[in-house]
PDB file of C-alpha atoms in Angstrom:
ATOM      1  CA  MET Y   1     -11.210 -19.364   5.575  1.00 58.00           C
ATOM      2  CA  THR Y   2      -9.763 -15.995   4.587  1.00 79.00           C
ATOM      3  CA  HIS Y   3     -11.670 -13.003   5.936  1.00 92.00           C
ATOM      4  CA  TYR Y   4     -13.513 -11.164   3.155  1.00 94.00           C
ATOM      5  CA  ALA Y   5     -11.700  -7.923   4.018  1.00 95.00           C
ATOM      6  CA  LYS Y   6      -8.306  -9.563   3.492  1.00 96.00           C
ATOM      7  CA  ASN Y   7      -9.519 -10.854   0.138  1.00 96.00           C
ATOM      8  CA  MET Y   8     -10.646  -7.368  -0.847  1.00 97.00           C
ATOM      9  CA  TYR Y   9      -7.281  -5.936   0.151  1.00 98.00           C
ATOM     10  CA  ASP Y  10      -5.592  -8.580  -2.013  1.00 97.00           C
ATOM     11  CA  PHE Y  11      -7.863  -7.482  -4.866  1.00 98.00           C
ATOM     12  CA  HIS Y  12      -6.906  -3.833  -4.240  1.00 98.00           C
ATOM     13  CA  THR Y  13      -3.226  -4.765  -4.387  1.00 98.00           C
ATOM     14  CA  TRP Y  14      -3.699  -6.766  -7.589  1.00 98.00           C
ATOM     15  CA  ALA Y  15      -5.725  -3.988  -9.245  1.00 98.00           C
ATOM     16  CA  ASN Y  16      -3.184  -1.303  -8.342  1.00 98.00           C
ATOM     17  CA  GLN Y  17      -0.299  -3.395  -9.673  1.00 98.00           C
ATOM     18  CA  THR Y  18      -2.256  -4.274 -12.818  1.00 98.00           C
ATOM     19  CA  LEU Y  19      -2.826  -0.567 -13.466  1.00 98.00           C
ATOM     20  CA  ILE Y  20       0.780   0.358 -12.685  1.00 98.00           C
ATOM     21  CA  ASN Y  21       1.932  -2.316 -15.140  1.00 98.00           C
ATOM     22  CA  ARG Y  22      -0.304  -0.762 -17.795  1.00 98.00           C
ATOM     23  CA  LEU Y  23       0.999   2.729 -17.050  1.00 98.00           C
ATOM     24  CA  LYS Y  24       4.575   1.458 -17.519  1.00 97.00           C
ATOM     25  CA  GLU Y  25       3.618   0.291 -21.035  1.00 98.00           C
ATOM     26  CA  LEU Y  26       2.490   3.753 -22.132  1.00 98.00           C
ATOM     27  CA  PRO Y  27       4.755   6.327 -23.788  1.00 96.00           C
ATOM     28  CA  GLU Y  28       7.035   8.323 -21.524  1.00 90.00           C
ATOM     29  CA  GLY Y  29       5.318  11.431 -20.236  1.00 95.00           C
ATOM     30  CA  VAL Y  30       1.756  10.082 -20.085  1.00 97.00           C
ATOM     31  CA  TYR Y  31       2.034   9.568 -16.317  1.00 97.00           C
ATOM     32  CA  GLU Y  32       2.750  13.285 -15.789  1.00 96.00           C
ATOM     33  CA  GLN Y  33       0.725  14.658 -18.735  1.00 97.00           C
ATOM     34  CA  GLU Y  34      -1.707  17.357 -17.672  1.00 97.00           C
ATOM     35  CA  VAL Y  35      -5.336  16.772 -18.490  1.00 96.00           C
ATOM     36  CA  GLN Y  36      -8.574  18.608 -17.702  1.00 95.00           C
ATOM     37  CA  SER Y  37     -10.113  16.175 -15.224  1.00 94.00           C
ATOM     38  CA  VAL Y  38     -10.766  15.487 -11.562  1.00 93.00           C
ATOM     39  CA  PHE Y  39      -6.982  15.402 -10.968  1.00 96.00           C
ATOM     40  CA  PRO Y  40      -4.448  17.317 -13.082  1.00 97.00           C
ATOM     41  CA  THR Y  41      -2.357  14.207 -13.882  1.00 97.00           C
ATOM     42  CA  VAL Y  42      -2.508  10.437 -13.560  1.00 98.00           C
ATOM     43  CA  ALA Y  43       0.482  10.755 -11.213  1.00 97.00           C
ATOM     44  CA  LYS Y  44      -1.607  12.840  -8.812  1.00 95.00           C
ATOM     45  CA  VAL Y  45      -4.321  10.153  -8.714  1.00 97.00           C
ATOM     46  CA  VAL Y  46      -1.795   7.397  -8.047  1.00 96.00           C
ATOM     47  CA  GLU Y  47      -0.241   9.525  -5.297  1.00 94.00           C
ATOM     48  CA  HIS Y  48      -3.687  10.210  -3.813  1.00 94.00           C
ATOM     49  CA  ILE Y  49      -4.569   6.509  -3.606  1.00 96.00           C
ATOM     50  CA  TYR Y  50      -1.222   5.836  -1.939  1.00 95.00           C
ATOM     51  CA  MET Y  51      -1.577   8.648   0.584  1.00 93.00           C
ATOM     52  CA  VAL Y  52      -5.108   7.649   1.574  1.00 94.00           C
ATOM     53  CA  ASP Y  53      -4.003   4.006   1.920  1.00 96.00           C
ATOM     54  CA  GLN Y  54      -1.200   5.235   4.204  1.00 94.00           C
ATOM     55  CA  GLY Y  55      -3.678   7.195   6.306  1.00 95.00           C
ATOM     56  CA  TRP Y  56      -6.018   4.251   6.761  1.00 96.00           C
ATOM     57  CA  LEU Y  57      -3.124   1.962   7.718  1.00 97.00           C
ATOM     58  CA  ARG Y  58      -2.159   4.376  10.461  1.00 96.00           C
ATOM     59  CA  ILE Y  59      -5.782   4.436  11.659  1.00 96.00           C
ATOM     60  CA  VAL Y  60      -6.201   0.647  11.832  1.00 97.00           C
ATOM     61  CA  LYS Y  61      -2.940   0.517  13.769  1.00 96.00           C
ATOM     62  CA  GLY Y  62      -4.479   2.842  16.376  1.00 95.00           C
ATOM     63  CA  MET Y  63      -3.600   6.390  15.361  1.00 95.00           C
ATOM     64  CA  ASP Y  64      -6.188   9.167  15.655  1.00 93.00           C
ATOM     65  CA  MET Y  65      -7.757   9.849  12.237  1.00 92.00           C
ATOM     66  CA  ARG Y  66      -6.872  13.558  12.146  1.00 92.00           C
ATOM     67  CA  MET Y  67      -3.224  12.831  12.952  1.00 93.00           C
ATOM     68  CA  ALA Y  68      -3.096   9.882  10.537  1.00 93.00           C
ATOM     69  CA  LEU Y  69      -4.436  11.936   7.649  1.00 87.00           C
ATOM     70  CA  ASN Y  70      -2.146  14.874   8.439  1.00 88.00           C
ATOM     71  CA  GLU Y  71       0.881  12.582   8.350  1.00 89.00           C
ATOM     72  CA  ALA Y  72      -0.296  10.979   5.116  1.00 85.00           C
ATOM     73  CA  TRP Y  73      -0.855  14.356   3.429  1.00 83.00           C
ATOM     74  CA  GLN Y  74       2.631  15.472   4.452  1.00 85.00           C
ATOM     75  CA  GLN Y  75       3.955  12.698   2.249  1.00 79.00           C
ATOM     76  CA  GLU Y  76       2.576  14.462  -0.803  1.00 74.00           C
ATOM     77  CA  GLN Y  77       5.688  16.637  -0.846  1.00 76.00           C
ATOM     78  CA  GLU Y  78       7.860  13.511  -0.888  1.00 81.00           C
ATOM     79  CA  MET Y  79       5.931  11.926  -3.750  1.00 84.00           C
ATOM     80  CA  THR Y  80       5.733  14.886  -6.106  1.00 85.00           C
ATOM     81  CA  GLY Y  81       8.101  14.391  -9.005  1.00 88.00           C
ATOM     82  CA  LYS Y  82       8.834  10.733  -8.278  1.00 92.00           C
ATOM     83  CA  SER Y  83       8.905   8.399 -11.238  1.00 94.00           C
ATOM     84  CA  LEU Y  84       6.265   5.719 -11.651  1.00 96.00           C
ATOM     85  CA  GLU Y  85       8.906   3.119 -10.787  1.00 96.00           C
ATOM     86  CA  GLU Y  86       9.728   4.929  -7.523  1.00 96.00           C
ATOM     87  CA  VAL Y  87       6.044   5.178  -6.619  1.00 95.00           C
ATOM     88  CA  GLU Y  88       5.614   1.507  -7.493  1.00 97.00           C
ATOM     89  CA  GLN Y  89       8.348   0.638  -4.982  1.00 97.00           C
ATOM     90  CA  MET Y  90       6.587   2.739  -2.358  1.00 95.00           C
ATOM     91  CA  TYR Y  91       3.406   0.729  -3.032  1.00 96.00           C
ATOM     92  CA  VAL Y  92       5.344  -2.542  -2.638  1.00 97.00           C
ATOM     93  CA  GLU Y  93       6.542  -1.384   0.782  1.00 97.00           C
ATOM     94  CA  LEU Y  94       3.046  -0.231   1.774  1.00 97.00           C
ATOM     95  CA  VAL Y  95       1.529  -3.564   0.741  1.00 98.00           C
ATOM     96  CA  GLU Y  96       4.098  -5.295   2.928  1.00 98.00           C
ATOM     97  CA  GLN Y  97       3.059  -3.123   5.883  1.00 98.00           C
ATOM     98  CA  TYR Y  98      -0.620  -3.982   5.269  1.00 98.00           C
ATOM     99  CA  SER Y  99       0.258  -7.672   4.929  1.00 97.00           C
ATOM    100  CA  ILE Y 100       2.007  -7.641   8.283  1.00 97.00           C
ATOM    101  CA  PHE Y 101      -0.958  -5.886   9.905  1.00 97.00           C
ATOM    102  CA  LEU Y 102      -3.498  -8.251   8.317  1.00 97.00           C
ATOM    103  CA  SER Y 103      -1.522 -11.345   9.310  1.00 95.00           C
ATOM    104  CA  GLN Y 104      -1.145 -10.183  12.914  1.00 95.00           C
ATOM    105  CA  GLU Y 105      -4.660  -8.811  13.490  1.00 94.00           C
ATOM    106  CA  GLU Y 106      -6.727 -11.676  14.863  1.00 91.00           C
ATOM    107  CA  ASP Y 107     -10.114  -9.956  14.767  1.00 95.00           C
ATOM    108  CA  LEU Y 108     -10.899  -7.809  11.730  1.00 96.00           C
ATOM    109  CA  ASP Y 109     -14.448  -7.527  13.022  1.00 96.00           C
ATOM    110  CA  ARG Y 110     -13.084  -5.677  16.063  1.00 96.00           C
ATOM    111  CA  ARG Y 111     -14.671  -2.274  16.347  1.00 97.00           C
ATOM    112  CA  ILE Y 112     -12.846   0.991  16.898  1.00 95.00           C
ATOM    113  CA  VAL Y 113     -14.012   4.548  17.388  1.00 94.00           C
ATOM    114  CA  LEU Y 114     -13.348   6.533  14.245  1.00 93.00           C
ATOM    115  CA  ASP Y 115     -13.339  10.272  14.950  1.00 91.00           C
ATOM    116  CA  ASN Y 116     -13.646  11.568  11.399  1.00 90.00           C
ATOM    117  CA  PRO Y 117     -12.800  15.296  11.271  1.00 88.00           C
ATOM    118  CA  TYR Y 118     -14.889  15.672   8.098  1.00 88.00           C
ATOM    119  CA  THR Y 119     -18.098  14.317   9.595  1.00 88.00           C
ATOM    120  CA  ARG Y 120     -18.532  12.785  13.080  1.00 91.00           C
ATOM    121  CA  VAL Y 121     -17.557   9.995  15.450  1.00 93.00           C
ATOM    122  CA  ARG Y 122     -18.499   6.498  14.311  1.00 94.00           C
ATOM    123  CA  ASP Y 123     -18.047   2.993  15.656  1.00 95.00           C
ATOM    124  CA  THR Y 124     -16.383   1.072  12.788  1.00 95.00           C
ATOM    125  CA  SER Y 125     -14.888  -2.370  12.317  1.00 97.00           C
ATOM    126  CA  LEU Y 126     -11.372  -2.856  11.014  1.00 97.00           C
ATOM    127  CA  ALA Y 127     -12.896  -4.897   8.183  1.00 97.00           C
ATOM    128  CA  GLU Y 128     -15.068  -1.946   7.144  1.00 97.00           C
ATOM    129  CA  ILE Y 129     -11.967   0.231   6.970  1.00 97.00           C
ATOM    130  CA  ILE Y 130     -10.143  -2.312   4.801  1.00 98.00           C
ATOM    131  CA  MET Y 131     -13.216  -2.429   2.552  1.00 97.00           C
ATOM    132  CA  GLN Y 132     -13.072   1.386   2.359  1.00 97.00           C
ATOM    133  CA  VAL Y 133      -9.429   1.166   1.240  1.00 98.00           C
ATOM    134  CA  ALA Y 134     -10.376  -1.204  -1.577  1.00 98.00           C
ATOM    135  CA  ASN Y 135     -13.468   0.798  -2.559  1.00 98.00           C
ATOM    136  CA  HIS Y 136     -11.554   4.104  -2.586  1.00 98.00           C
ATOM    137  CA  GLY Y 137      -8.916   2.577  -4.840  1.00 98.00           C
ATOM    138  CA  THR Y 138     -11.550   1.220  -7.221  1.00 98.00           C
ATOM    139  CA  TYR Y 139     -13.158   4.641  -7.481  1.00 98.00           C
ATOM    140  CA  HIS Y 140      -9.893   6.373  -8.355  1.00 98.00           C
ATOM    141  CA  ARG Y 141      -8.650   3.665 -10.712  1.00 98.00           C
ATOM    142  CA  GLY Y 142     -11.812   4.549 -12.634  1.00 97.00           C
ATOM    143  CA  ASN Y 143     -10.636   8.181 -12.722  1.00 98.00           C
ATOM    144  CA  ILE Y 144      -7.331   7.013 -14.194  1.00 98.00           C
ATOM    145  CA  THR Y 145      -9.103   4.926 -16.820  1.00 97.00           C
ATOM    146  CA  ALA Y 146     -11.173   7.938 -17.889  1.00 97.00           C
ATOM    147  CA  MET Y 147      -8.096  10.189 -17.962  1.00 98.00           C
ATOM    148  CA  LEU Y 148      -6.156   7.711 -20.109  1.00 98.00           C
ATOM    149  CA  ARG Y 149      -9.042   7.427 -22.561  1.00 97.00           C
ATOM    150  CA  GLN Y 150      -9.222  11.205 -22.710  1.00 96.00           C
ATOM    151  CA  MET Y 151      -5.522  11.202 -23.691  1.00 97.00           C
ATOM    152  CA  GLY Y 152      -6.171   8.571 -26.357  1.00 97.00           C
ATOM    153  CA  TYR Y 153      -4.877   5.473 -24.551  1.00 98.00           C
ATOM    154  CA  PRO Y 154      -6.775   2.383 -23.473  1.00 96.00           C
ATOM    155  CA  SER Y 155      -6.521   1.446 -19.831  1.00 95.00           C
ATOM    156  CA  VAL Y 156      -6.682  -2.066 -18.445  1.00 96.00           C
ATOM    157  CA  MET Y 157      -9.479  -3.987 -16.796  1.00 95.00           C
ATOM    158  CA  THR Y 158      -9.239  -4.138 -13.000  1.00 96.00           C
ATOM    159  CA  GLU Y 159     -12.684  -5.515 -12.242  1.00 94.00           C
ATOM    160  CA  TYR Y 160     -13.125  -7.645  -9.137  1.00 94.00           C
ATOM    161  CA  ALA Y 161     -14.627 -10.450 -11.235  1.00 94.00           C
ATOM    162  CA  LEU Y 162     -11.472 -10.542 -13.389  1.00 94.00           C
ATOM    163  CA  TYR Y 163      -9.413 -10.805 -10.192  1.00 95.00           C
ATOM    164  CA  TRP Y 164     -11.311 -14.010  -9.357  1.00 92.00           C
ATOM    165  CA  TYR Y 165      -9.889 -15.660 -12.461  1.00 92.00           C
ATOM    166  CA  ALA Y 166      -6.481 -14.018 -12.429  1.00 88.00           C
ATOM    167  CA  ASN Y 167      -5.610 -15.546  -9.053  1.00 78.00           C
TER     168      ASN Y 167
END
């Protein structure tokens, strides 16, 4: 039986790709169009999800949280100005890295010490971290949906229940 955290990561991957496919259907410029919202552009939200996913991958592989997040934030410079297609390819590569980790990790219920610089030390399972990755993505895909509607474009459904039937 597949561990629930792996299933949620698969959902996260599906939902991100579903949204990227929708963004590719929209008129040129929408991805970088400035809007008065939580993030200045849809591109910045997509980049944020990617960078946070990168940080968490480093953490589950054993890197200190502060160092993992610093390295992930440094990537922001690399991502700025990249096309949606280039960012999509970066996601494909990141998903592959997660897939390798998830296929090799025998115990997702294994607990690690998470020294979160924004709050405090916490004993956390790898599965909880993978669930955080999926939950964080869901939250920010909602931001993108609201931003697209504000610009006059419909988004696309990325609900977990739809994922059940799409796969």
